[in-house]
XYZ file of N, CA and C in Angstrom:
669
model
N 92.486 181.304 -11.923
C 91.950 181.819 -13.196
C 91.789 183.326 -13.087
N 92.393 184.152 -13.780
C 92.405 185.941 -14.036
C 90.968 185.913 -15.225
N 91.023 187.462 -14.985
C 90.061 187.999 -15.735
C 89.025 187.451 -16.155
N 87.979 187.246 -15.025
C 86.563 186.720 -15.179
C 85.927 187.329 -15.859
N 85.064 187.229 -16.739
C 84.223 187.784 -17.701
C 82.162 187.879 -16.677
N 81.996 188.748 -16.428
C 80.691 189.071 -16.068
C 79.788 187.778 -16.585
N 80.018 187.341 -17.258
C 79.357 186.029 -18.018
C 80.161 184.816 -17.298
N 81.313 184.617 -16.620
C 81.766 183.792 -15.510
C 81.272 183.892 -14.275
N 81.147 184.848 -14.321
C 80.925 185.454 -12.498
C 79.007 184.672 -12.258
N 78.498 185.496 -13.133
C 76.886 185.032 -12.993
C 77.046 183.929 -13.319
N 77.530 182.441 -13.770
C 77.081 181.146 -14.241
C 77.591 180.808 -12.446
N 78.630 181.071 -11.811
C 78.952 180.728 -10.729
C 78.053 181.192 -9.848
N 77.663 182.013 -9.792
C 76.535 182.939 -8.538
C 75.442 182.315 -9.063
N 74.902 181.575 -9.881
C 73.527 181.152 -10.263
C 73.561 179.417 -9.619
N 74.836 178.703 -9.760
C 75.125 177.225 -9.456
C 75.318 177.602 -8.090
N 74.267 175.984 -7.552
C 75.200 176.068 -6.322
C 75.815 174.561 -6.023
N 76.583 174.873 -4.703
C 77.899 173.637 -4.454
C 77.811 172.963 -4.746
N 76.292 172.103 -5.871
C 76.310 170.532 -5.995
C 76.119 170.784 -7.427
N 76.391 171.835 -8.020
C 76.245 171.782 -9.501
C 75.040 172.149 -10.222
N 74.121 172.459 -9.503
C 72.829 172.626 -10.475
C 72.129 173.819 -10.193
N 71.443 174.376 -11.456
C 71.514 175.349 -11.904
C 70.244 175.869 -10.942
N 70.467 177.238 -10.299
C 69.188 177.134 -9.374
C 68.404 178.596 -9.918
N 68.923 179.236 -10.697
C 68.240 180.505 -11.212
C 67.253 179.772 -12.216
N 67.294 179.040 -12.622
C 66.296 177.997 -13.828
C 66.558 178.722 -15.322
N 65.892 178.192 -16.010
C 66.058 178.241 -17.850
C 64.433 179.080 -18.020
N 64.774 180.099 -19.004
C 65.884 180.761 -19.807
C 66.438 181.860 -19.053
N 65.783 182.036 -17.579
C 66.404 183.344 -16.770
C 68.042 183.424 -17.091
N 68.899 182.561 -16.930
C 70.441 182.147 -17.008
C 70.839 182.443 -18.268
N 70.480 182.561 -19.261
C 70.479 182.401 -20.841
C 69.999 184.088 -21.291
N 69.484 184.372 -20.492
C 68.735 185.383 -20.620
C 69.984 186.745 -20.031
N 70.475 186.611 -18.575
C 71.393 187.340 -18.086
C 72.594 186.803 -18.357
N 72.750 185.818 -19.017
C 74.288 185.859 -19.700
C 74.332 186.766 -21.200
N 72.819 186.780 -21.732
C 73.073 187.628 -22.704
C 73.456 188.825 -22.458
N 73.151 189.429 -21.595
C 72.986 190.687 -20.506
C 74.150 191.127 -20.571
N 74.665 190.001 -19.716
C 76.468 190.292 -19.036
C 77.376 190.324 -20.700
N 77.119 189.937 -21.578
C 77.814 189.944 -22.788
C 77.845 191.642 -23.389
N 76.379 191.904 -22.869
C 76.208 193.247 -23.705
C 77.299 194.052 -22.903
N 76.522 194.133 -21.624
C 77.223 195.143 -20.292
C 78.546 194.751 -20.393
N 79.672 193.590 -20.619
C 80.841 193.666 -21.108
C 81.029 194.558 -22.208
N 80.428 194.656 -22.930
C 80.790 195.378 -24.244
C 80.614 196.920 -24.215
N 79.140 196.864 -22.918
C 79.241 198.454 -23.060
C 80.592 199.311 -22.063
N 81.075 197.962 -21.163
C 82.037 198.660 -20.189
C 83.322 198.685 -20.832
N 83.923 198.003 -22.263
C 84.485 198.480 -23.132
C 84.927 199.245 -24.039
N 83.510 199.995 -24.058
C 82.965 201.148 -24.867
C 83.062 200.634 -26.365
N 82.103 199.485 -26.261
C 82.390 198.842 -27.992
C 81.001 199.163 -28.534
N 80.174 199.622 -27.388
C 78.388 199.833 -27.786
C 77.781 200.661 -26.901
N 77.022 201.109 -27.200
C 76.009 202.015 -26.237
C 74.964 202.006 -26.746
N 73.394 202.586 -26.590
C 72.690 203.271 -26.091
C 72.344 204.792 -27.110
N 71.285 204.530 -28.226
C 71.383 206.153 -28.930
C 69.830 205.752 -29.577
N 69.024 207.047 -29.047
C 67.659 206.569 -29.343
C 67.253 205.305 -29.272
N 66.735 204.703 -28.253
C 66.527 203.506 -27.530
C 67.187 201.973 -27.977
N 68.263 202.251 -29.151
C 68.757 201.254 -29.852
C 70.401 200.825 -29.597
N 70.511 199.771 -29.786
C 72.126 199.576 -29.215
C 72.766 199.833 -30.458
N 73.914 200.534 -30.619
C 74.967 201.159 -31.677
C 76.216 200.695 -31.340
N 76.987 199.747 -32.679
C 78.284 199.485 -32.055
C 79.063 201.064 -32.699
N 80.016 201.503 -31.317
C 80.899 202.858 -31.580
C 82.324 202.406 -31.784
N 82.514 201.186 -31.837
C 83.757 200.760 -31.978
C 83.997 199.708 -32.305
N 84.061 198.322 -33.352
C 84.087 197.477 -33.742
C 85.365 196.831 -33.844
N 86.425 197.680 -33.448
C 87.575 196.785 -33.256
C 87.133 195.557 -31.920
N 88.089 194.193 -32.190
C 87.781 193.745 -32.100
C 88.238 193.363 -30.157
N 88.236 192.920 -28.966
C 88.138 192.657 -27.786
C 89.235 191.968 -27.904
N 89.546 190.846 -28.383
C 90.320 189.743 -27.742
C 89.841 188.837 -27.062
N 88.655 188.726 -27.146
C 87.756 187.917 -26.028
C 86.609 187.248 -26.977
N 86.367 185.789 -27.555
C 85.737 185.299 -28.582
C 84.398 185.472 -28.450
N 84.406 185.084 -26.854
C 83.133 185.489 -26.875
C 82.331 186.975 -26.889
N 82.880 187.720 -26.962
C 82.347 188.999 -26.920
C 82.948 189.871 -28.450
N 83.773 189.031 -28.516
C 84.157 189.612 -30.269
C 82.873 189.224 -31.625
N 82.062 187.852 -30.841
C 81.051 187.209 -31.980
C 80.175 187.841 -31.967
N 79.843 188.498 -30.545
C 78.456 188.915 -30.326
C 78.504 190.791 -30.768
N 79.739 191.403 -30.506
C 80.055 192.584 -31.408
C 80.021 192.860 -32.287
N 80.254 191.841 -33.179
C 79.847 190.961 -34.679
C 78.475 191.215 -34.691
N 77.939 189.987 -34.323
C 76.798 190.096 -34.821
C 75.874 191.409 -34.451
N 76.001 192.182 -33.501
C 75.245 193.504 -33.351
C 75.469 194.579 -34.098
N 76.788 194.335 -34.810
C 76.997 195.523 -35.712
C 76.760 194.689 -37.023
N 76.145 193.655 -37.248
C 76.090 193.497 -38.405
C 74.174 193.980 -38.750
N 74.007 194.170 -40.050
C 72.492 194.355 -40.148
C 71.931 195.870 -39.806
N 70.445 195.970 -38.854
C 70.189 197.285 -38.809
C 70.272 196.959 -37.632
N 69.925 198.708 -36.378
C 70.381 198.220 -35.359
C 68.940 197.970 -34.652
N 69.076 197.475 -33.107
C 67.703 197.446 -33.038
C 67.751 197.564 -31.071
N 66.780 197.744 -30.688
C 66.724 197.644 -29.244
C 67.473 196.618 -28.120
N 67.809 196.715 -27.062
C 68.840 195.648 -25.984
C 67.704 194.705 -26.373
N 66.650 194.683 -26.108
C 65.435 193.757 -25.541
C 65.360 192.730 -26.588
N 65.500 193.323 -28.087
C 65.894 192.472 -29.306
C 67.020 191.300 -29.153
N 67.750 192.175 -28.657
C 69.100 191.380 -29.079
C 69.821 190.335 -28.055
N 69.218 190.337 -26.663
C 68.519 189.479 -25.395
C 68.707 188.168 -26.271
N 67.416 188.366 -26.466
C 66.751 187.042 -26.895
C 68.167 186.490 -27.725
N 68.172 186.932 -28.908
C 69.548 186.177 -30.080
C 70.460 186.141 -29.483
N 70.815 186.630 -29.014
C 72.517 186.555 -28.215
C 72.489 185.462 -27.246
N 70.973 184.997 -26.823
C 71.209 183.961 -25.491
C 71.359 182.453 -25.980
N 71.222 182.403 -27.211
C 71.085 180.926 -27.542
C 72.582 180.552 -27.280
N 72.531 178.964 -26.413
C 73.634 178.255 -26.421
C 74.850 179.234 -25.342
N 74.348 180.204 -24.908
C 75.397 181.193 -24.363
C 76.096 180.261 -22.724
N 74.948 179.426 -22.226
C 75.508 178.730 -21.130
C 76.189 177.579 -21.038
N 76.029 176.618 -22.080
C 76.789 175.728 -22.370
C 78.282 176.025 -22.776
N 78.562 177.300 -23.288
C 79.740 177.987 -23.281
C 80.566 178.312 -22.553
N 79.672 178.935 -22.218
C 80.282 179.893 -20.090
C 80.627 178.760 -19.228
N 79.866 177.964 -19.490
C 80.108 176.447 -18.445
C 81.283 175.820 -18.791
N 81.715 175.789 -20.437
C 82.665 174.512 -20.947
C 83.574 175.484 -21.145
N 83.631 176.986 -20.516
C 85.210 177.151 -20.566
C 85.683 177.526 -19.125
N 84.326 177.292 -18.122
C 84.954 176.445 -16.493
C 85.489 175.788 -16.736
N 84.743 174.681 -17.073
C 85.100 173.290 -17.370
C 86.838 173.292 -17.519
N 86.847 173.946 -18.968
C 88.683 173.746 -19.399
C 89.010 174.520 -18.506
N 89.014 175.793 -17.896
C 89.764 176.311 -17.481
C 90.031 175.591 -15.975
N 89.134 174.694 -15.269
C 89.319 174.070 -14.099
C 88.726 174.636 -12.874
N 87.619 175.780 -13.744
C 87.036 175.824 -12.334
C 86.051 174.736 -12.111
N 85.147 174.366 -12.322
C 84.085 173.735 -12.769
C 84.182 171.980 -13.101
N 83.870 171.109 -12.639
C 83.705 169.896 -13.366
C 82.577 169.365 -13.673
N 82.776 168.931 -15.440
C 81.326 167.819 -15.718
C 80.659 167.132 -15.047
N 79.600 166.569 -14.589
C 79.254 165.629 -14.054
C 77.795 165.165 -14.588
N 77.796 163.612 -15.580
C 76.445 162.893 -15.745
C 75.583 162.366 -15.274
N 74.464 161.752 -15.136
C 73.966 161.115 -14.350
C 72.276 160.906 -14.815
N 71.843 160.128 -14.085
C 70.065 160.268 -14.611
C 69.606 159.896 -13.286
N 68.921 160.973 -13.164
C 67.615 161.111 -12.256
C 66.593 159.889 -12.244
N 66.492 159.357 -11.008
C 65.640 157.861 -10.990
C 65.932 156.942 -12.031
N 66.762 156.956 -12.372
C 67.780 156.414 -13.615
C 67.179 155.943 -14.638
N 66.542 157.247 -15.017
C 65.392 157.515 -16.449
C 66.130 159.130 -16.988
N 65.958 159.936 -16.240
C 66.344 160.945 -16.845
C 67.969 161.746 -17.057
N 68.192 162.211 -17.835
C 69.681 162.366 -17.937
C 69.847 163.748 -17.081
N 70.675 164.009 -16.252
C 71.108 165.312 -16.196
C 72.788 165.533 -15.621
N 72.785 166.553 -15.931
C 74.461 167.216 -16.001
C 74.971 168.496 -15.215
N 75.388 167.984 -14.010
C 75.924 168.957 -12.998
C 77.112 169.867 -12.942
N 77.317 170.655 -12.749
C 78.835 171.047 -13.115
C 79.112 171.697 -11.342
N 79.556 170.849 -10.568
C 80.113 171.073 -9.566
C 81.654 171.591 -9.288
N 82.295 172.676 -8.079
C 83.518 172.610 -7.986
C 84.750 171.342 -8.394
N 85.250 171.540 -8.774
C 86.889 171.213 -8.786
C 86.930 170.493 -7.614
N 86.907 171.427 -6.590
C 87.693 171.151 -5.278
C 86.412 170.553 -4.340
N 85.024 170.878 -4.365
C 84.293 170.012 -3.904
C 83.704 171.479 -3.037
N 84.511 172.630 -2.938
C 83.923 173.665 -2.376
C 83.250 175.056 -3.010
N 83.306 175.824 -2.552
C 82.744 177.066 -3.417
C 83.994 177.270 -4.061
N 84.228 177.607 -5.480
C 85.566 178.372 -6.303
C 85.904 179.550 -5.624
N 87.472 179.677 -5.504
C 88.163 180.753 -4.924
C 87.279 182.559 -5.296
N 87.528 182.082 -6.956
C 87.052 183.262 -7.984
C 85.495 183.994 -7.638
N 84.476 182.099 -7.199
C 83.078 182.548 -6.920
C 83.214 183.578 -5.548
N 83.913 182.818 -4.360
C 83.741 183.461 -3.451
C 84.603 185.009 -3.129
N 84.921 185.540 -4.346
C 85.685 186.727 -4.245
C 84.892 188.032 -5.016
N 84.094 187.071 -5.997
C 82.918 188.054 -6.255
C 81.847 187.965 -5.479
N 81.365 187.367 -4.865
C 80.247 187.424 -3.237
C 80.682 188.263 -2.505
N 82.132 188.372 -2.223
C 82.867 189.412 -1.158
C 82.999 190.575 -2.299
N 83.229 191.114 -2.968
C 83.237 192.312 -3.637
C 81.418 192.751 -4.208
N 81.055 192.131 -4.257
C 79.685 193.112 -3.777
C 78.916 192.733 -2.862
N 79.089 192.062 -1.648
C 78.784 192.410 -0.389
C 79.232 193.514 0.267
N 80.450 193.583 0.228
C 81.232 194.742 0.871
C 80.409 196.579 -0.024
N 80.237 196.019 -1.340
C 79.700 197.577 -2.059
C 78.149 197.427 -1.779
N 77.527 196.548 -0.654
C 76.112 196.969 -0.261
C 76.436 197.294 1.132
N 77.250 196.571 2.157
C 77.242 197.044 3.350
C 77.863 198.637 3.340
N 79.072 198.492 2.611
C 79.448 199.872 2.421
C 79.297 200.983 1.987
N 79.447 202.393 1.976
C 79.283 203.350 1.734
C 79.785 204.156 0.415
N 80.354 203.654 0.254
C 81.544 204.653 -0.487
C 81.303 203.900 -1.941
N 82.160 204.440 -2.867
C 81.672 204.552 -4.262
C 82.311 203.276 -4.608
N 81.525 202.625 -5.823
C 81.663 201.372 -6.508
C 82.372 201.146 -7.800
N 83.696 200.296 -7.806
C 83.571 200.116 -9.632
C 83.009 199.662 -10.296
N 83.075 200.219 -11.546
C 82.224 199.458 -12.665
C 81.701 198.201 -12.717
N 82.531 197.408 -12.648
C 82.490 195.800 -12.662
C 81.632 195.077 -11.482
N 82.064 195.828 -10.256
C 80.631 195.206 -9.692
C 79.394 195.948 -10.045
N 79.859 197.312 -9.910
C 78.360 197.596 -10.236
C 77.460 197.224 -11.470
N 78.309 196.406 -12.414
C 77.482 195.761 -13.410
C 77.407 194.382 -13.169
N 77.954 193.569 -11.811
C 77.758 192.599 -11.729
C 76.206 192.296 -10.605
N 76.333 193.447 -9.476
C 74.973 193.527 -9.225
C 73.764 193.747 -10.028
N 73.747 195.007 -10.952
C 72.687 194.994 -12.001
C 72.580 193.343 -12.366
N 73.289 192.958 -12.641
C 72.886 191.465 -13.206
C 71.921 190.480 -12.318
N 72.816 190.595 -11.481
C 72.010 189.699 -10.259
C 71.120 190.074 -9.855
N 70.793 191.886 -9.909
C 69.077 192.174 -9.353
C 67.784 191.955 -10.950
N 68.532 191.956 -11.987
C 67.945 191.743 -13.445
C 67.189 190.414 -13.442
N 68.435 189.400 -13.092
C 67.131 187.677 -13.099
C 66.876 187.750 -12.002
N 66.635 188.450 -10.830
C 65.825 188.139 -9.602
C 66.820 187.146 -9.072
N 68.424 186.449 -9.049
C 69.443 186.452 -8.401
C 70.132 186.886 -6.917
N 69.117 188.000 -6.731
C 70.095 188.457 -5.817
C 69.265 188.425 -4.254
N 68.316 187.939 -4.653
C 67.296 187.348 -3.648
C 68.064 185.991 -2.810
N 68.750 185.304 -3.744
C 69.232 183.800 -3.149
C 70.469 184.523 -2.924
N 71.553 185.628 -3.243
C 72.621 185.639 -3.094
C 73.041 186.601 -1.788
N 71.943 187.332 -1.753
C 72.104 188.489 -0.376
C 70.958 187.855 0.451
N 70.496 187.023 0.419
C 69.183 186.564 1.311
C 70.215 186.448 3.196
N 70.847 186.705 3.486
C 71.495 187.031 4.696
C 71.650 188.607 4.908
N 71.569 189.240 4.150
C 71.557 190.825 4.335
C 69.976 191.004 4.157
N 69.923 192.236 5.209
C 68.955 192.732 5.557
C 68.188 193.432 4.239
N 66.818 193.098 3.401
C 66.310 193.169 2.214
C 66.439 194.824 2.181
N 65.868 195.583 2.979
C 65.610 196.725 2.797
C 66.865 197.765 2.396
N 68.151 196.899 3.212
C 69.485 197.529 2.343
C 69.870 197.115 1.638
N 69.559 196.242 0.727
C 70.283 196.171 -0.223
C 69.311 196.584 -1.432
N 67.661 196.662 -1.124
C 66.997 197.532 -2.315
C 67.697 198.842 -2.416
N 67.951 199.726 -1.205
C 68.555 200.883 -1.364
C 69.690 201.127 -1.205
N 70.402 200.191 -1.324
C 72.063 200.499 -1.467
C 71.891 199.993 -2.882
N 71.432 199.592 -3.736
C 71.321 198.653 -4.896
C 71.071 199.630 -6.217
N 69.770 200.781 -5.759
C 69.099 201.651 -5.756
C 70.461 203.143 -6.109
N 71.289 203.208 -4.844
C 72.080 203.926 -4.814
C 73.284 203.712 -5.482
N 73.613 202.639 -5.499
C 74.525 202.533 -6.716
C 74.696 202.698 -8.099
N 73.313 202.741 -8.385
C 72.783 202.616 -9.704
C 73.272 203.832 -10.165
N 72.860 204.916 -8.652
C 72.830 206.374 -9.083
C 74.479 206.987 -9.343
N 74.919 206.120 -8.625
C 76.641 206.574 -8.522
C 77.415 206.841 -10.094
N 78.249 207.602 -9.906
C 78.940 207.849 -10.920
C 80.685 207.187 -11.341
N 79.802 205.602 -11.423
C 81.421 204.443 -11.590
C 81.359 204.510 -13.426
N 80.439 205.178 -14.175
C 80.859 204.601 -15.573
C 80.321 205.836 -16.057
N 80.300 205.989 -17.324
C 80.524 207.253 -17.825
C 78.758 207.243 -18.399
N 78.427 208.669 -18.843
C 76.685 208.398 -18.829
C 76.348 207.933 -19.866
N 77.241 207.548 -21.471
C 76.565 206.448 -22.297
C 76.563 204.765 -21.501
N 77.519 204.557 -20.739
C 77.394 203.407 -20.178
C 76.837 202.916 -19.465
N 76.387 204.267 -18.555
C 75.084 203.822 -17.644
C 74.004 203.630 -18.440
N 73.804 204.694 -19.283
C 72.214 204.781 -19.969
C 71.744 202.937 -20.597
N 73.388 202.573 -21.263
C 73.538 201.151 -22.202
C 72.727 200.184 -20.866
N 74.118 200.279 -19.854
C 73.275 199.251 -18.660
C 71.567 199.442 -18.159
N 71.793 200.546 -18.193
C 69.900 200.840 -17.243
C 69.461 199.944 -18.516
N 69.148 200.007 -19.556
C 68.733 199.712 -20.876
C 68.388 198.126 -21.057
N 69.941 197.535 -20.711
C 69.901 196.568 -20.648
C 69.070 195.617 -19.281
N 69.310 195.946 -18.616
C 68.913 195.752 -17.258
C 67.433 195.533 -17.516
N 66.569 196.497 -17.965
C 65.349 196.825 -18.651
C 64.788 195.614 -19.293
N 65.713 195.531 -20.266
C 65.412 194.300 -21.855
C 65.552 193.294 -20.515
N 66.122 192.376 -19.775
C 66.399 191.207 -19.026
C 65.071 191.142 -18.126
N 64.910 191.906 -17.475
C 63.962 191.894 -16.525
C 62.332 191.813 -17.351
N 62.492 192.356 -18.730
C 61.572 192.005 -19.852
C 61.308 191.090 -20.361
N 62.108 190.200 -20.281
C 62.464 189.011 -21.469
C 62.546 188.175 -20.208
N 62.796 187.952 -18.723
C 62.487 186.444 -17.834
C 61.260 187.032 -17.447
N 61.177 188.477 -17.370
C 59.425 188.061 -16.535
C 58.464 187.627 -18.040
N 58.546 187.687 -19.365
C 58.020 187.298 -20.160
C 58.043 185.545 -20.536
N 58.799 184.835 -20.319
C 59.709 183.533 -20.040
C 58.608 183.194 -18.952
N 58.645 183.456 -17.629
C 58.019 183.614 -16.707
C 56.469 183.446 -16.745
N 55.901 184.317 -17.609
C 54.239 184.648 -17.726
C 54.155 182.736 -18.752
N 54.821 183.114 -19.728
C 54.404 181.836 -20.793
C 54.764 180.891 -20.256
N 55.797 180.567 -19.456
C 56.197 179.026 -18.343
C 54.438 178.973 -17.587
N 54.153 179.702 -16.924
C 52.792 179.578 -16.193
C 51.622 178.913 -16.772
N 51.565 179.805 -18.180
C 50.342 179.542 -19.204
C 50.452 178.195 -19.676
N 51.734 177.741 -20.238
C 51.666 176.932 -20.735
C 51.820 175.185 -19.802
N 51.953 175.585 -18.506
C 51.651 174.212 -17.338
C 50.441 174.325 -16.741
N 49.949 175.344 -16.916
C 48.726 175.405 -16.244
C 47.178 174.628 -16.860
């Protein structure tokens, strides 16, 4: 499968080998909205202008899913990343999942828990980690051990993974203190142009807003 969409990459880095979802709900829902935006801003279809997202280009991607959500941000008035989080996440994973699914990375799987409750795994194909998963693990491992400058694409695929608190389960073999500051340092690097950084920092912002808020009300409301 070519051309993973940042919204592929994180549903795979969030599952693990037996199919189930280990970043939890709505964190997943939450940074797929993320990865939709940060696709769009690494397109240059949106940015970042007085704290509000602006579409600068409305032609359309080629890509449905990121053509709807271009849509809908340029439709109406405009309004903050942190806004548009929230709306953009509905239903966004059942998507990302069912076009594994067709495309063959990914398979369905039903079942019920103590055989009362229903649930639905989406494990490898092949029974192992996906080729695709384990090639984005190796392309930003290599841009934390390493030195030298990052492209875009990972460097918006790490923002993602340090945004839902992700990257705790995904670098938990690298030493914590480098990868806060290689993580840190990348941020600072100059892989995207400065409306695109400003869009990502932005976004990055709204995510880490919207699960630790998810987060506070999950507490309140079991407690």
């Amino acid at each position: 499968m070519d051309g993973l969409l940042l919204t592929d990459e994180l549903v795979l880095l969030a599952y693990d080998d037996g199919g189930v979802n280990r970043l939890g709900r709505p964190h997943l829902d939450y940074g797929l909205a993320g990865a939709v935006l940060l696709e769009l801003a690494l397109a240059r279809r949106v940015e970042v202008a007085d704290k509000r997202l602006v579409v600068t280009d409305p032609s359309p991607t080629g890509v449905p899913l990121l053509d709807e959500a271009l849509a809908t941000v340029g439709s109406g008035r405009t309004r903050k990343p942190k806004d548009w989080i929230g709306k953009l996440a509905k239903g966004l994973p059942d998507r990302v999942l069912d076009g594994l699914v067709d495309a063959g990375v990914l398979r369905r799987e039903s079942d019920r828990v103590l055989l009362v409750f229903p649930r639905t795994r989406y494990p490898s194909t092949t029974g192992a980690e996906p080729a695709v998963e384990t090639a984005a693990r190796e392309r930003m491992v290599a841009a934390l051990v390493g030195d030298g400058s990052v492209d875009a694409r990972t460097a918006a695929l790490l923002t993602l993974t340090r945004a839902v608190g992700l990257d705790r389960k995904v670098f938990r073999e690298l030493p914590k203190e480098r990868v806060k500051a290689r993580m840190t340092e990348i941020a600072a690097g100059d892989w995207a142009s400065a409306a695109v950084k400003k869009a990502i920092e932005e976004m990055q912002a709204a995510m880490i807003v919207a699960t630790t808020t998810a987060a506070a009300v999950s507490v309140t409301t079991t407690s």
